Short mmCIF file of C-alpha atoms and ligand atoms in Angstrom, two decimals:
data_model
loop_
_atom_site.label_atom_id
_atom_site.label_comp_id
_atom_site.label_asym_id
_atom_site.label_seq_id
_atom_site.Cartn_x
_atom_site.Cartn_y
_atom_site.Cartn_z
CA MET E 1 170.73 57.62 47.34
CA THR E 2 173.21 54.88 48.21
CA ALA E 3 170.87 52.46 49.84
CA THR E 4 169.39 50.45 47.01
CA ARG E 5 168.78 46.99 48.52
CA VAL E 6 165.48 45.62 49.57
CA LEU E 7 164.89 42.52 51.66
CA VAL E 8 161.57 40.90 50.86
CA LEU E 9 160.05 38.71 53.60
CA ASN E 10 157.11 36.37 53.16
CA SER E 11 156.33 34.98 56.64
CA GLY E 12 154.07 31.98 56.99
CA SER E 13 152.98 30.24 60.20
CA SER E 14 155.99 27.92 60.17
CA SER E 15 158.11 29.28 57.31
CA VAL E 16 159.94 32.38 56.11
CA LYS E 17 160.75 32.93 52.40
CA TYR E 18 163.13 35.68 51.66
CA GLN E 19 164.91 37.47 48.78
CA LEU E 20 167.44 40.24 48.83
CA LEU E 21 167.30 42.43 45.67
CA ASP E 22 169.34 45.32 44.41
CA MET E 23 166.91 47.82 42.90
CA ARG E 24 169.45 49.50 40.71
CA ASP E 25 168.87 46.70 38.25
CA SER E 26 166.26 44.54 40.06
CA SER E 27 168.89 41.75 40.46
CA ARG E 28 168.70 39.12 43.10
CA LEU E 29 171.59 38.99 45.57
CA ALA E 30 170.31 36.06 47.62
CA VAL E 31 167.20 33.94 48.02
CA GLY E 32 166.19 31.41 50.65
CA LEU E 33 163.68 29.67 52.77
CA VAL E 34 163.34 28.58 56.43
CA GLU E 35 160.90 25.76 56.91
CA ARG E 36 159.37 23.91 59.88
CA ILE E 37 160.01 26.73 62.35
CA GLY E 38 159.26 25.48 65.88
CA GLU E 39 159.95 21.82 65.04
CA GLU E 40 163.00 19.67 65.75
CA THR E 41 163.67 19.32 62.03
CA SER E 42 163.82 23.00 60.98
CA ARG E 43 165.73 23.67 57.72
CA LEU E 44 167.29 26.78 56.24
CA LYS E 45 168.23 26.81 52.60
CA HIS E 46 170.14 29.86 51.53
CA THR E 47 171.40 30.60 48.02
CA PRO E 48 173.74 33.55 47.39
CA LEU E 49 173.53 34.78 43.82
CA THR E 50 176.38 37.27 43.75
CA GLY E 51 179.33 35.09 42.88
CA GLY E 52 178.27 33.76 39.50
CA GLY E 53 177.34 30.10 40.06
CA ALA E 54 174.59 29.65 42.65
CA THR E 55 175.66 27.26 45.44
CA SER E 56 173.12 26.70 48.10
CA ARG E 57 173.91 26.21 51.77
CA GLU E 58 171.64 24.22 54.03
CA ARG E 59 171.31 24.15 57.77
CA GLU E 60 169.28 21.46 59.59
CA GLU E 61 168.90 22.39 63.23
CA PRO E 62 165.96 23.30 65.53
CA ILE E 63 164.87 26.88 64.87
CA ALA E 64 162.51 27.74 67.72
CA ASP E 65 160.62 30.81 66.36
CA HIS E 66 160.53 33.50 63.82
CA GLU E 67 163.11 35.59 65.64
CA ALA E 68 165.59 32.74 65.60
CA ALA E 69 164.77 32.15 61.94
CA LEU E 70 165.43 35.78 60.90
CA LYS E 71 168.64 35.78 62.96
CA ALA E 72 169.80 32.68 61.14
CA VAL E 73 168.93 34.35 57.81
CA ALA E 74 170.86 37.48 58.88
CA GLU E 75 173.91 35.28 59.65
CA GLU E 76 173.75 33.58 56.27
CA LEU E 77 173.50 36.94 54.54
CA ALA E 78 176.41 38.33 56.55
CA THR E 79 178.60 35.35 55.51
CA ASP E 80 178.11 36.58 51.91
CA GLY E 81 178.93 40.19 52.83
CA LEU E 82 175.19 41.11 52.50
CA GLY E 83 174.48 41.57 56.25
CA LEU E 84 171.31 43.33 57.41
CA ASP E 85 173.45 45.95 59.13
CA SER E 86 174.70 47.16 55.76
CA PRO E 87 174.01 50.85 54.93
CA GLU E 88 173.00 49.68 51.48
CA LEU E 89 169.84 48.08 52.81
CA ALA E 90 167.03 50.63 52.03
CA ALA E 91 164.01 48.85 53.49
CA ILE E 92 162.35 45.60 54.33
CA GLY E 93 159.25 44.71 52.34
CA HIS E 94 156.76 42.37 53.90
CA ARG E 95 154.07 40.37 52.13
CA VAL E 96 150.90 40.87 54.17
CA VAL E 97 147.98 38.67 53.13
CA HIS E 98 145.02 40.75 54.30
CA GLY E 99 144.80 44.52 54.16
CA GLY E 100 140.98 44.76 54.33
CA LEU E 101 139.46 47.84 52.77
CA LYS E 102 141.74 50.34 54.38
CA PHE E 103 145.05 49.44 52.75
CA THR E 104 144.77 50.12 49.04
CA GLU E 105 148.51 50.68 48.53
CA PRO E 106 151.88 49.60 49.96
CA THR E 107 152.20 51.23 53.37
CA VAL E 108 155.17 52.13 55.62
CA ILE E 109 154.53 50.25 58.84
CA THR E 110 153.84 52.24 61.96
CA ASP E 111 152.29 51.20 65.25
CA GLU E 112 148.85 52.20 63.91
CA VAL E 113 149.32 50.21 60.67
CA LEU E 114 150.40 47.15 62.70
CA ALA E 115 147.34 47.57 64.95
CA GLU E 116 145.10 47.61 61.84
CA ILE E 117 146.71 44.47 60.41
CA GLN E 118 146.06 42.92 63.85
CA ARG E 119 142.40 44.03 63.67
CA LEU E 120 142.12 42.04 60.42
CA VAL E 121 143.16 38.79 62.09
CA PRO E 122 139.51 37.51 62.38
CA VAL E 123 139.14 37.61 58.59
CA ALA E 124 142.64 36.13 57.99
CA PRO E 125 143.30 33.87 60.97
CA LEU E 126 145.84 31.74 59.23
CA HIS E 127 147.91 34.44 57.53
CA ASN E 128 147.94 37.79 59.23
CA PRO E 129 149.32 36.53 62.60
CA ALA E 130 152.40 35.08 60.85
CA ASN E 131 152.86 38.27 58.85
CA ILE E 132 152.73 40.31 62.08
CA THR E 133 155.31 38.10 63.73
CA GLY E 134 157.64 38.61 60.73
CA ILE E 135 157.20 42.39 60.88
CA ARG E 136 157.82 42.55 64.66
CA THR E 137 160.90 40.37 64.37
CA ALA E 138 162.34 42.45 61.53
CA GLN E 139 161.67 45.64 63.56
CA VAL E 140 163.78 44.23 66.39
CA LEU E 141 166.60 43.47 63.97
CA ARG E 142 166.70 46.85 62.26
CA PRO E 143 164.50 49.30 64.23
CA ASP E 144 165.91 52.27 62.23
CA LEU E 145 164.92 50.88 58.83
CA PRO E 146 161.55 51.54 57.06
CA GLN E 147 159.45 48.42 56.97
CA VAL E 148 156.79 48.31 54.25
CA ALA E 149 153.70 46.18 54.09
CA VAL E 150 152.63 45.12 50.58
CA PHE E 151 149.12 43.65 50.73
CA ASP E 152 147.69 40.68 48.73
CA THR E 153 144.31 42.34 48.73
CA ALA E 154 145.39 45.89 47.72
CA PHE E 155 145.09 45.45 43.91
CA HIS E 156 141.47 44.26 44.28
CA THR E 157 140.27 47.25 46.28
CA THR E 158 139.19 48.92 43.00
CA MET E 159 136.49 46.28 42.55
CA PRO E 160 133.05 47.91 42.27
CA GLU E 161 130.53 47.14 45.03
CA SER E 162 128.53 45.04 42.52
CA ALA E 163 131.45 42.63 42.38
CA ALA E 164 132.70 42.97 45.97
CA ARG E 165 129.48 42.46 47.92
CA TYR E 166 127.81 39.16 48.57
CA ALA E 167 124.06 39.18 48.17
CA MET E 168 123.25 38.92 51.85
CA ASP E 169 121.87 41.06 54.61
CA VAL E 170 123.97 44.27 54.52
CA LYS E 171 123.95 44.90 58.23
CA THR E 172 125.20 41.46 59.08
CA ALA E 173 127.81 41.60 56.30
CA ASP E 174 129.12 44.96 57.42
CA GLU E 175 129.17 44.06 61.13
CA HIS E 176 131.45 41.15 60.43
CA ARG E 177 133.27 42.71 57.47
CA VAL E 178 131.98 39.95 55.11
CA ARG E 179 132.68 40.85 51.55
CA ARG E 180 134.88 39.78 48.67
CA TYR E 181 138.48 40.99 49.14
CA GLY E 182 140.41 38.79 46.73
CA PHE E 183 144.02 37.63 47.09
CA HIS E 184 147.20 37.09 44.99
CA GLY E 185 146.81 40.79 44.20
CA THR E 186 150.56 41.43 43.87
CA SER E 187 150.75 38.74 41.23
CA HIS E 188 147.63 39.97 39.33
CA ALA E 189 148.98 43.50 39.36
CA TYR E 190 152.40 42.45 38.07
CA VAL E 191 151.16 40.02 35.48
CA SER E 192 148.48 42.37 34.03
CA ARG E 193 151.17 45.08 33.61
CA GLU E 194 153.67 42.64 32.07
CA MET E 195 150.90 41.51 29.71
CA ALA E 196 150.42 45.05 28.53
CA LYS E 197 154.16 45.32 27.95
CA LEU E 198 154.18 42.16 25.89
CA LEU E 199 151.49 43.74 23.66
CA ASP E 200 153.52 46.94 23.51
CA LYS E 201 150.64 48.90 25.04
CA ALA E 202 150.00 50.97 28.13
CA PRO E 203 148.16 49.15 30.98
CA GLU E 204 145.39 51.71 30.69
CA ASP E 205 144.69 50.54 27.15
CA VAL E 206 144.25 46.85 27.67
CA ASN E 207 141.58 44.55 29.26
CA VAL E 208 143.13 41.37 30.62
CA ILE E 209 141.94 38.18 32.26
CA VAL E 210 144.72 36.93 34.58
CA LEU E 211 144.74 33.26 35.49
CA HIS E 212 147.01 32.72 38.52
CA LEU E 213 147.19 28.89 38.68
CA GLY E 214 149.56 27.76 41.45
CA ASN E 215 148.68 25.47 44.31
CA GLY E 216 146.30 28.26 45.28
CA ALA E 217 144.54 29.65 42.18
CA SER E 218 142.59 32.73 41.31
CA ALA E 219 141.29 34.59 38.25
CA SER E 220 140.93 38.31 37.84
CA ALA E 221 139.31 40.70 35.37
CA VAL E 222 141.51 43.76 34.86
CA ARG E 223 140.10 46.66 32.90
CA GLY E 224 142.71 49.33 31.90
CA GLY E 225 145.05 48.39 34.71
CA GLN E 226 142.33 48.22 37.38
CA CYS E 227 140.88 45.09 38.89
CA VAL E 228 137.12 44.96 38.38
CA ASP E 229 136.46 41.36 39.57
CA THR E 230 138.44 38.46 41.12
CA SER E 231 137.57 34.88 42.02
CA MET E 232 138.74 34.65 45.62
CA GLY E 233 136.46 36.15 48.23
CA LEU E 234 136.36 36.77 51.94
CA THR E 235 139.04 34.10 52.14
CA PRO E 236 141.15 32.31 49.42
CA LEU E 237 138.58 29.39 49.42
CA GLU E 238 136.26 30.86 46.77
CA GLY E 239 136.56 30.49 43.06
CA LEU E 240 138.67 28.11 41.00
CA VAL E 241 139.41 24.43 41.81
CA MET E 242 142.84 24.53 43.50
CA GLY E 243 145.47 22.04 44.68
CA THR E 244 143.70 21.39 47.95
CA ARG E 245 140.80 23.87 48.14
CA SER E 246 137.30 23.28 46.69
CA GLY E 247 136.72 26.73 45.24
CA ASP E 248 133.02 27.53 44.56
CA MET E 249 130.25 25.38 45.92
CA ASP E 250 126.78 25.76 47.32
CA PRO E 251 127.27 27.06 50.86
CA ALA E 252 124.57 24.70 51.95
CA VAL E 253 127.11 21.86 51.60
CA ILE E 254 128.49 23.11 54.93
CA PHE E 255 125.10 22.96 56.68
CA HIS E 256 124.52 19.54 55.26
CA LEU E 257 127.92 18.18 56.39
CA ALA E 258 127.31 19.68 59.83
CA ARG E 259 123.67 18.52 60.30
CA VAL E 260 123.63 15.27 58.44
CA GLY E 261 127.34 14.36 58.37
CA GLY E 262 127.90 15.32 62.04
CA MET E 263 131.05 17.21 61.21
CA SER E 264 132.29 20.14 63.29
CA ILE E 265 132.92 23.56 61.64
CA ASP E 266 136.69 23.04 62.17
CA GLU E 267 136.55 19.68 60.47
CA ILE E 268 134.68 21.20 57.50
CA ASP E 269 137.20 24.01 57.34
CA VAL E 270 140.07 21.50 57.02
CA LEU E 271 138.08 19.43 54.55
CA LEU E 272 137.37 22.30 52.12
CA ASN E 273 140.75 24.04 52.50
CA LYS E 274 143.19 21.16 52.76
CA LYS E 275 141.57 17.99 51.57
CA SER E 276 139.49 19.17 48.60
CA GLY E 277 140.25 20.42 45.08
CA LEU E 278 142.60 18.23 43.11
CA ILE E 279 143.84 16.32 46.09
CA GLY E 280 140.30 15.57 47.23
CA LEU E 281 139.26 14.50 43.73
CA CYS E 282 142.20 12.22 42.90
CA GLY E 283 144.67 12.09 45.80
CA ASP E 284 147.27 14.33 44.02
CA ASN E 285 147.56 18.09 43.96
CA ASP E 286 150.61 18.29 41.66
CA MET E 287 149.55 18.84 38.10
CA ARG E 288 152.74 16.98 36.87
CA GLU E 289 151.68 13.81 38.67
CA ILE E 290 148.06 14.16 37.53
CA ARG E 291 149.18 14.47 33.85
CA ARG E 292 151.44 11.43 34.33
CA ARG E 293 148.49 9.42 35.69
CA ILE E 294 146.28 10.55 32.80
CA ASP E 295 148.90 9.41 30.32
CA GLU E 296 148.74 5.98 31.93
CA GLY E 297 144.96 5.85 31.57
CA ASP E 298 143.94 6.80 35.16
CA LYS E 299 140.26 7.74 35.09
CA GLU E 300 140.14 9.36 38.50
CA ALA E 301 143.02 11.73 37.53
CA ALA E 302 141.29 12.46 34.21
CA LEU E 303 138.06 13.43 35.92
CA ALA E 304 139.89 15.67 38.37
CA PHE E 305 141.59 17.45 35.43
CA ASP E 306 138.26 17.87 33.61
CA ILE E 307 136.57 19.41 36.73
CA TYR E 308 139.58 21.77 37.13
CA VAL E 309 139.36 22.91 33.50
CA HIS E 310 135.60 23.16 33.46
CA ARG E 311 135.66 25.66 36.32
CA LEU E 312 138.50 27.61 34.70
CA LYS E 313 136.55 27.85 31.47
CA LYS E 314 133.49 29.11 33.34
CA TYR E 315 135.58 31.96 34.80
CA ILE E 316 137.02 32.86 31.48
CA GLY E 317 133.49 33.17 30.10
CA ALA E 318 132.30 35.11 33.16
CA TYR E 319 135.14 37.59 33.02
CA TYR E 320 134.76 37.99 29.26
CA ALA E 321 131.16 39.10 30.00
CA VAL E 322 132.32 41.38 32.87
CA LEU E 323 134.93 43.09 30.69
CA GLY E 324 132.92 43.20 27.43
CA ARG E 325 136.09 43.53 25.41
CA VAL E 326 139.05 41.22 26.20
CA ASP E 327 142.50 41.93 24.67
CA ALA E 328 144.45 39.28 26.42
CA ILE E 329 144.37 36.22 28.69
CA ALA E 330 147.53 35.63 30.76
CA PHE E 331 148.41 32.28 32.31
CA THR E 332 150.78 32.41 35.32
CA ALA E 333 152.14 30.58 38.40
CA GLY E 334 153.21 26.94 38.65
CA VAL E 335 150.46 25.41 36.65
CA GLY E 336 149.75 28.35 34.36
CA GLU E 337 153.39 28.72 33.47
CA ASN E 338 154.21 25.04 32.99
CA ALA E 339 151.16 23.00 32.21
CA ALA E 340 150.51 23.34 28.45
CA PRO E 341 147.60 20.82 28.53
CA VAL E 342 145.77 23.06 31.06
CA ARG E 343 146.18 26.13 28.85
CA GLU E 344 145.11 24.29 25.74
CA ALA E 345 142.02 22.71 27.41
CA ALA E 346 140.93 25.99 29.07
CA VAL E 347 140.51 27.83 25.77
CA ALA E 348 139.49 24.84 23.63
CA GLY E 349 136.20 25.44 21.86
CA LEU E 350 136.20 29.19 22.51
CA GLU E 351 137.05 30.27 18.94
CA GLU E 352 133.80 32.18 18.74
CA LEU E 353 135.21 34.39 21.47
CA GLY E 354 138.34 35.01 19.48
CA LEU E 355 140.33 32.61 21.63
CA ALA E 356 142.76 30.03 20.37
CA VAL E 357 146.05 28.46 21.34
CA ASP E 358 148.75 27.51 18.80
CA GLY E 359 149.84 23.95 19.67
CA GLU E 360 153.49 24.57 18.76
CA LEU E 361 153.81 27.89 20.63
CA ASN E 362 152.07 26.39 23.58
CA SER E 363 154.52 23.55 23.89
CA VAL E 364 157.61 25.89 24.06
CA ARG E 365 159.23 25.93 27.51
CA SER E 366 160.74 29.21 28.58
CA ASP E 367 161.02 31.58 31.58
CA GLU E 368 160.12 34.57 29.40
CA ALA E 369 156.65 36.07 28.85
CA ARG E 370 155.38 34.81 25.48
CA LEU E 371 152.37 34.69 23.30
CA ILE E 372 150.82 31.25 22.61
CA SER E 373 147.87 32.27 20.41
CA PRO E 374 148.02 32.08 16.62
CA GLU E 375 148.42 35.33 14.75
CA TYR E 376 144.88 35.32 13.45
CA ALA E 377 143.31 35.16 16.96
CA ARG E 378 141.47 38.32 18.04
CA VAL E 379 142.50 37.84 21.71
CA ALA E 380 146.14 37.40 22.69
CA VAL E 381 146.70 34.36 24.93
CA ALA E 382 150.03 34.40 26.73
CA VAL E 383 152.22 32.78 29.41
CA VAL E 384 153.49 35.50 31.71
CA PRO E 385 155.68 34.31 34.51
CA THR E 386 154.79 35.97 37.81
CA ASP E 387 157.32 37.52 40.21
CA GLU E 388 155.72 38.48 43.48
CA GLU E 389 159.02 39.15 45.25
CA LEU E 390 160.17 41.56 42.55
CA GLU E 391 156.83 43.34 42.70
CA ILE E 392 157.00 43.64 46.51
CA ALA E 393 160.52 44.94 46.23
CA THR E 394 159.64 47.39 43.50
CA GLN E 395 156.64 48.81 45.43
CA THR E 396 158.67 48.92 48.68
CA PHE E 397 161.56 50.77 47.05
CA ALA E 398 159.31 53.21 45.24
CA LEU E 399 157.75 54.13 48.55
CA VAL E 400 160.98 54.67 50.52
CA ARG E 401 162.70 56.42 47.62
CA ASP E 402 159.83 58.92 47.40
CA ARG E 403 160.05 59.51 51.16
CA ASN E 404 163.73 60.15 50.99
CA ALA E 405 163.60 62.25 47.83
P1 LIG J 501 152.17 28.22 45.29
O1 LIG J 501 153.06 29.45 45.20
O2 LIG J 501 150.67 28.47 45.27
O3 LIG J 501 152.60 27.19 46.30
P2 LIG J 501 153.21 27.59 42.58
O4 LIG J 501 152.77 28.77 41.84
O5 LIG J 501 154.68 27.42 42.90
O6 LIG J 501 152.28 27.43 43.94
O7 LIG J 501 152.64 26.30 41.91
C1 LIG J 501 152.85 25.00 42.37
C2 LIG J 501 152.12 24.04 41.49
O8 LIG J 501 152.52 24.18 40.11
C3 LIG J 501 152.42 22.58 41.79
O9 LIG J 501 151.60 22.08 42.82
C4 LIG J 501 152.17 21.91 40.41
O10 LIG J 501 150.82 21.55 40.39
C5 LIG J 501 152.38 22.99 39.43
N1 LIG J 501 153.60 22.75 38.60
C6 LIG J 501 154.86 23.13 38.92
N2 LIG J 501 155.72 22.74 37.90
C7 LIG J 501 154.91 22.09 36.97
C8 LIG J 501 155.19 21.54 35.69
N3 LIG J 501 156.42 21.54 35.12
N4 LIG J 501 154.12 21.03 35.02
C9 LIG J 501 152.91 21.06 35.53
N5 LIG J 501 152.59 21.63 36.69
C10 LIG J 501 153.59 22.13 37.41
#
């Protein structure tokens, strides 16, 4: 098969992130980002990676919509001889946030598939519409090419009902498709497999707790390669303390804010999704800034850090209990990969559970997957950089290659 390139598209409401990969060696040919689509100050940043040194090009001009954005991306790629009309392009892989219960695997997009993604908009009102726009636009650009949807929820569809159901009236829950779906699945799948590789074991033979700590954050319990629990639920609001989201709280807080605080449902939605978590607690959502403030003796930042770590520790304990036997804990994403103090604090005092972090190993900075636990520790603790784009490209290519075989 000569077509070995995959374009990965991650379409948000006003942005498109993209990567072009060559699946012969999983190398990146180009990466880029279009931001502020629909505004006067749109920006495209494109970085070709084929010619040795990476030199980015930037365009600042109004980009009206996703179609204009993808056309601009196609132009930039063509400038580097990587145009979307190339016969080497095998497929376009789309990140789709919500696949509900139906999509348990990456799926070649047909009209029916698109209609089902559309049907899920009520449970993913912020994300699925943007993903659909990205897919439709890419279809216009290359109607002949397979387009593949890779779902954030798919990895979590193996969760047992005991973990996936909320304890509420079953009829009401089913009528409105209220249950725990989980997100960041592409990352949890990739990182749990890479963790097994680091231990030189097959994924079937290891139980892993994955802690994906980015601006959004989630934990998952993975038994023998299959997800058995995860911290995000119907939406990404549940679970850990995040950059701007509250994570777990008594749902009655919402009634209280509405009845006593006089807030509207939309205002509470914005409060809990955009103005809570670390930013709500201390005014900053960037862990670097929070650590800097703590070093200067800032009490508000220190409390925000403690609340963040306390929740993280509770999930480690909970998933330890869910799994029964834990072989490894993997820290990943922006905070998990870079913030050594978070990793250290999250497992501090858990020696009885076989958990420890070696101070020296923990302070090493590297892009590679690496163990940070001391040799004597019963459970391996590791930093495992995530790579969602590579995972989407790998899954997309596997699907179209099989179809063409
Ligand atoms: P997302 O994909 O959810 O937007 P990322 O996984 O890129 O997020 O993580 C972004 C977050 O990672 C930042 O908000 C910041 O808190 C944290 N982060 C990034 N670099 C560092 C660093 N060097 N030290 C500590 N935290 C960092």
